[in-house]
Short mmCIF file of C-alpha atoms in Angstrom, two decimals:
data_model
loop_
_atom_site.label_atom_id
_atom_site.label_comp_id
_atom_site.label_asym_id
_atom_site.label_seq_id
_atom_site.Cartn_x
_atom_site.Cartn_y
_atom_site.Cartn_z
CA MET P 1 -5.18 24.88 -19.15
CA THR P 2 -4.26 21.52 -17.60
CA PRO P 3 -6.64 18.73 -18.66
CA PRO P 4 -8.33 16.81 -15.83
CA ALA P 5 -6.73 13.54 -14.76
CA LEU P 6 -8.29 10.49 -16.36
CA PRO P 7 -10.06 8.04 -14.03
CA PRO P 8 -8.14 4.84 -13.27
CA LEU P 9 -8.69 2.07 -15.79
CA SER P 10 -9.97 -1.34 -14.78
CA ARG P 11 -6.90 -3.59 -14.74
CA ALA P 12 -6.45 -7.32 -14.43
CA PRO P 13 -4.80 -8.71 -11.28
CA LEU P 14 -1.02 -8.86 -11.42
CA GLY P 15 -0.80 -12.36 -9.99
CA LYS P 16 1.99 -11.32 -7.58
CA ARG P 17 2.40 -11.84 -3.85
CA VAL P 18 4.58 -9.58 -1.68
CA ILE P 19 5.58 -9.19 1.93
CA VAL P 20 5.14 -5.65 3.24
CA LEU P 21 6.99 -4.42 6.34
CA ALA P 22 7.56 -1.17 8.23
CA ASP P 23 8.51 0.36 11.58
CA HIS P 24 8.82 -2.82 13.65
CA VAL P 25 11.22 -5.78 13.79
CA HIS P 26 8.55 -8.45 13.74
CA PRO P 27 9.40 -11.54 15.81
CA PHE P 28 7.76 -13.89 13.31
CA VAL P 29 10.15 -12.61 10.63
CA TYR P 30 13.32 -12.09 12.67
CA ARG P 31 13.86 -15.73 13.70
CA SER P 32 16.17 -18.50 12.63
CA ALA P 33 13.37 -20.57 11.06
CA PHE P 34 12.14 -17.78 8.76
CA PRO P 35 10.69 -18.12 6.09
CA GLN P 36 9.21 -21.38 7.36
CA GLY P 37 5.44 -20.99 7.48
CA VAL P 38 5.43 -18.14 4.94
CA PRO P 39 3.85 -18.65 1.48
CA ALA P 40 6.06 -18.16 -1.57
CA VAL P 41 6.36 -14.47 -2.45
CA ASP P 42 7.72 -12.51 -5.40
CA ALA P 43 9.24 -9.56 -3.52
CA VAL P 44 9.51 -7.75 -0.20
CA LEU P 45 8.45 -4.08 0.10
CA ALA P 46 9.95 -2.38 3.16
CA ALA P 47 8.34 0.99 3.91
CA GLY P 48 10.89 2.54 6.24
CA ASP P 49 12.16 2.78 9.81
CA LEU P 50 13.55 -0.73 9.71
CA PRO P 51 17.12 -1.28 10.94
CA GLY P 52 19.75 -2.15 8.39
CA TYR P 53 20.56 -5.44 10.08
CA TYR P 54 16.90 -6.49 9.63
CA LEU P 55 16.94 -5.65 5.92
CA GLU P 56 20.17 -7.60 5.48
CA PHE P 57 18.65 -10.52 7.41
CA LEU P 58 15.78 -10.61 4.91
CA ALA P 59 18.28 -10.63 2.05
CA THR P 60 20.04 -13.66 3.51
CA LYS P 61 16.81 -15.57 4.11
CA LEU P 62 14.95 -14.92 0.86
CA THR P 63 15.94 -15.20 -2.80
CA VAL P 64 13.48 -12.52 -3.95
CA PRO P 65 14.22 -8.77 -4.29
CA ILE P 66 14.03 -6.68 -1.11
CA ILE P 67 13.01 -3.14 -2.08
CA TYR P 68 13.07 -0.44 0.59
CA VAL P 69 12.73 3.28 1.27
CA HIS P 70 14.15 5.04 4.32
CA GLY P 71 12.05 6.30 7.20
CA ASN P 72 12.48 9.31 9.46
CA HIS P 73 14.67 7.72 12.15
CA GLU P 74 17.73 7.14 9.95
CA ASN P 75 18.20 3.58 11.20
CA GLU P 76 18.53 1.82 7.85
CA TYR P 77 22.32 2.13 7.90
CA VAL P 78 24.67 -0.61 9.07
CA ASN P 79 27.67 0.26 11.27
CA GLU P 80 30.78 -1.14 9.61
CA GLY P 81 34.44 -0.22 10.08
CA ASP P 82 34.88 3.52 9.68
CA GLY P 83 31.21 4.46 9.71
CA ARG P 84 27.69 3.81 8.56
CA ILE P 85 26.99 2.19 5.21
CA PRO P 86 23.73 1.36 3.41
CA PRO P 87 22.40 -2.18 3.95
CA ARG P 88 23.74 -4.75 1.51
CA GLY P 89 21.80 -7.15 -0.66
CA VAL P 90 18.74 -4.90 -0.85
CA ILE P 91 17.48 -2.29 -3.32
CA ALA P 92 17.04 1.38 -2.35
CA ALA P 93 14.08 2.85 -4.23
CA HIS P 94 13.91 6.42 -2.87
CA GLY P 95 13.42 8.98 -5.63
CA ARG P 96 13.39 6.50 -8.51
CA VAL P 97 11.45 3.79 -10.30
CA VAL P 98 12.81 0.26 -10.05
CA GLU P 99 11.66 -2.78 -11.99
CA GLU P 100 11.85 -5.99 -9.98
CA ALA P 101 9.87 -9.25 -9.95
CA GLY P 102 7.74 -8.06 -12.84
CA LEU P 103 6.67 -4.94 -10.93
CA ARG P 104 7.36 -1.26 -11.55
CA ILE P 105 7.89 0.32 -8.14
CA ALA P 106 8.27 4.05 -7.42
CA GLY P 107 9.89 4.93 -4.09
CA TRP P 108 9.74 7.99 -1.83
CA GLY P 109 11.22 7.80 1.69
CA GLY P 110 11.04 10.13 4.66
CA VAL P 111 8.20 12.23 6.06
CA PRO P 112 7.01 15.85 5.97
CA ARG P 113 9.26 17.91 8.25
CA TYR P 114 8.01 18.13 11.84
CA ARG P 115 11.18 19.17 13.72
CA GLY P 116 14.27 21.22 13.04
CA ASP P 117 16.76 18.51 12.15
CA GLY P 118 16.89 15.01 10.73
CA GLU P 119 17.75 13.63 7.30
CA GLY P 120 14.54 11.64 7.00
CA GLN P 121 12.32 14.72 6.64
CA TYR P 122 11.45 17.02 3.76
CA THR P 123 9.82 20.39 3.25
CA ARG P 124 6.70 20.89 1.17
CA ALA P 125 8.82 22.36 -1.63
CA GLN P 126 11.15 19.34 -1.58
CA ALA P 127 8.17 16.96 -1.70
CA ARG P 128 6.55 18.85 -4.57
CA TRP P 129 9.78 18.85 -6.59
CA GLY P 130 10.88 15.32 -5.72
CA LEU P 131 7.54 13.62 -6.23
CA GLY P 132 6.99 15.64 -9.40
CA ARG P 133 10.32 14.34 -10.73
CA LEU P 134 9.34 10.82 -9.65
CA ALA P 135 6.03 11.16 -11.50
CA TRP P 136 7.97 12.09 -14.64
CA GLN P 137 10.10 8.96 -14.24
CA ALA P 138 6.87 6.99 -13.81
CA ARG P 139 5.25 8.41 -16.94
CA ARG P 140 4.93 4.88 -18.38
CA GLY P 141 2.99 3.92 -15.28
CA VAL P 142 3.82 2.10 -12.07
CA ASP P 143 2.29 -0.82 -10.21
CA VAL P 144 3.39 0.19 -6.71
CA LEU P 145 4.18 3.44 -4.91
CA LEU P 146 6.34 2.65 -1.86
CA THR P 147 6.59 5.48 0.70
CA HIS P 148 7.26 5.98 4.38
CA ALA P 149 4.74 8.75 5.04
CA PRO P 150 1.07 8.08 4.30
CA PRO P 151 -0.96 10.09 1.83
CA THR P 152 -3.53 12.43 3.32
CA GLY P 153 -6.75 10.59 4.09
CA PRO P 154 -7.85 7.72 6.36
CA HIS P 155 -4.33 6.62 7.37
CA ALA P 156 -2.91 10.04 8.27
CA GLY P 157 -2.32 10.57 11.99
CA SER P 158 -4.09 13.28 13.95
CA ASP P 159 -0.79 14.64 15.32
CA TYR P 160 1.53 16.92 13.34
CA ALA P 161 4.41 14.42 13.10
CA HIS P 162 2.21 11.79 11.46
CA ARG P 163 0.18 13.95 9.12
CA GLY P 164 -0.18 12.80 5.54
CA CYS P 165 1.75 14.18 2.57
CA PRO P 166 -0.52 15.81 -0.06
CA ASP P 167 2.16 15.47 -2.74
CA ILE P 168 1.89 11.69 -2.41
CA ASN P 169 -1.81 12.10 -3.22
CA ALA P 170 -0.88 14.22 -6.23
CA PHE P 171 1.43 11.45 -7.49
CA MET P 172 -1.36 8.92 -7.01
CA GLY P 173 -3.75 11.10 -9.01
CA ARG P 174 -1.27 11.45 -11.87
CA ARG P 175 0.05 7.88 -12.13
CA HIS P 176 -2.70 5.69 -10.63
CA PRO P 177 -0.54 3.00 -8.99
CA ARG P 178 -2.43 -0.18 -8.24
CA LEU P 179 -0.96 -0.34 -4.74
CA VAL P 180 0.40 2.27 -2.31
CA VAL P 181 2.44 0.84 0.58
CA HIS P 182 3.43 3.19 3.41
CA GLY P 183 4.78 3.03 6.96
CA HIS P 184 5.09 5.65 9.73
CA ILE P 185 1.57 5.04 11.09
CA HIS P 186 1.82 2.53 13.90
CA GLU P 187 -1.11 0.58 15.32
CA TYR P 188 -2.98 3.36 17.06
CA GLU P 189 -6.09 5.49 16.55
CA GLY P 190 -7.91 2.47 15.14
CA LYS P 191 -6.36 2.77 11.67
CA LYS P 192 -7.51 0.16 9.20
CA LEU P 193 -4.92 -2.04 7.52
CA GLU P 194 -6.01 -0.84 4.09
CA TYR P 195 -8.52 1.22 2.14
CA LEU P 196 -9.33 2.06 -1.48
CA ASP P 197 -8.49 5.63 -2.46
CA PRO P 198 -11.53 7.03 -4.33
CA GLU P 199 -9.56 9.57 -6.38
CA SER P 200 -6.85 7.32 -7.84
CA GLY P 201 -8.36 3.87 -7.39
CA ALA P 202 -5.20 2.77 -5.49
CA ARG P 203 -5.30 0.20 -2.74
CA VAL P 204 -3.49 1.86 0.21
CA ILE P 205 -1.85 -0.42 2.80
CA ASN P 206 -0.28 0.45 6.14
CA ALA P 207 2.74 -1.88 6.22
CA TYR P 208 3.35 -1.61 9.98
CA GLY P 209 4.72 -4.92 11.26
CA TYR P 210 4.39 -7.76 8.76
CA HIS P 211 1.77 -8.66 6.16
CA VAL P 212 1.55 -10.89 3.08
CA VAL P 213 -0.37 -9.16 0.29
CA ASP P 214 -1.72 -10.58 -2.97
CA LEU P 215 -1.82 -8.21 -5.95
#
């Protein structure tokens, strides 16, 4: 019999500041003067559907790690020479745990499948297996879960393409990340920027656009 998950422990603040981004090339960021007017940050968390040239721009403008997962539109690649290549100067976190800027970050890109083709989608079986494997990698705990799709709950869209992924919730319940950063949910349906998940204790943030977040 599987023992019940333990409730999240009370934990001290991490004392970190991050930029979170997703789904939109924000004009305040994509400008020659960037990062003028932006407070000092420890890392950038990019939650998918951001073009590769934008990710590379961030890498040229900032000296902190840029950690990203892919979205469902397959636009993170850069067109170079004979074909598409991954963006340079940034860190792909999909399906693994990375340690950067004093943070342990677990990544899971893509969304639950809603149409017949597309690399940035996964079946329920693929999500269950992949996020289960990621939870094993995160057995020592993680500070941040970075995804493209939202968990089920307040940020999930009412339409089928933007529904939440229950296997993300299962990961949250097993590993209790302090912060969950997701994309995919644009500014519609009156979605709040963030909420506190009652089951895992995680702070869940919709990264659409551009935000500076203190941990």
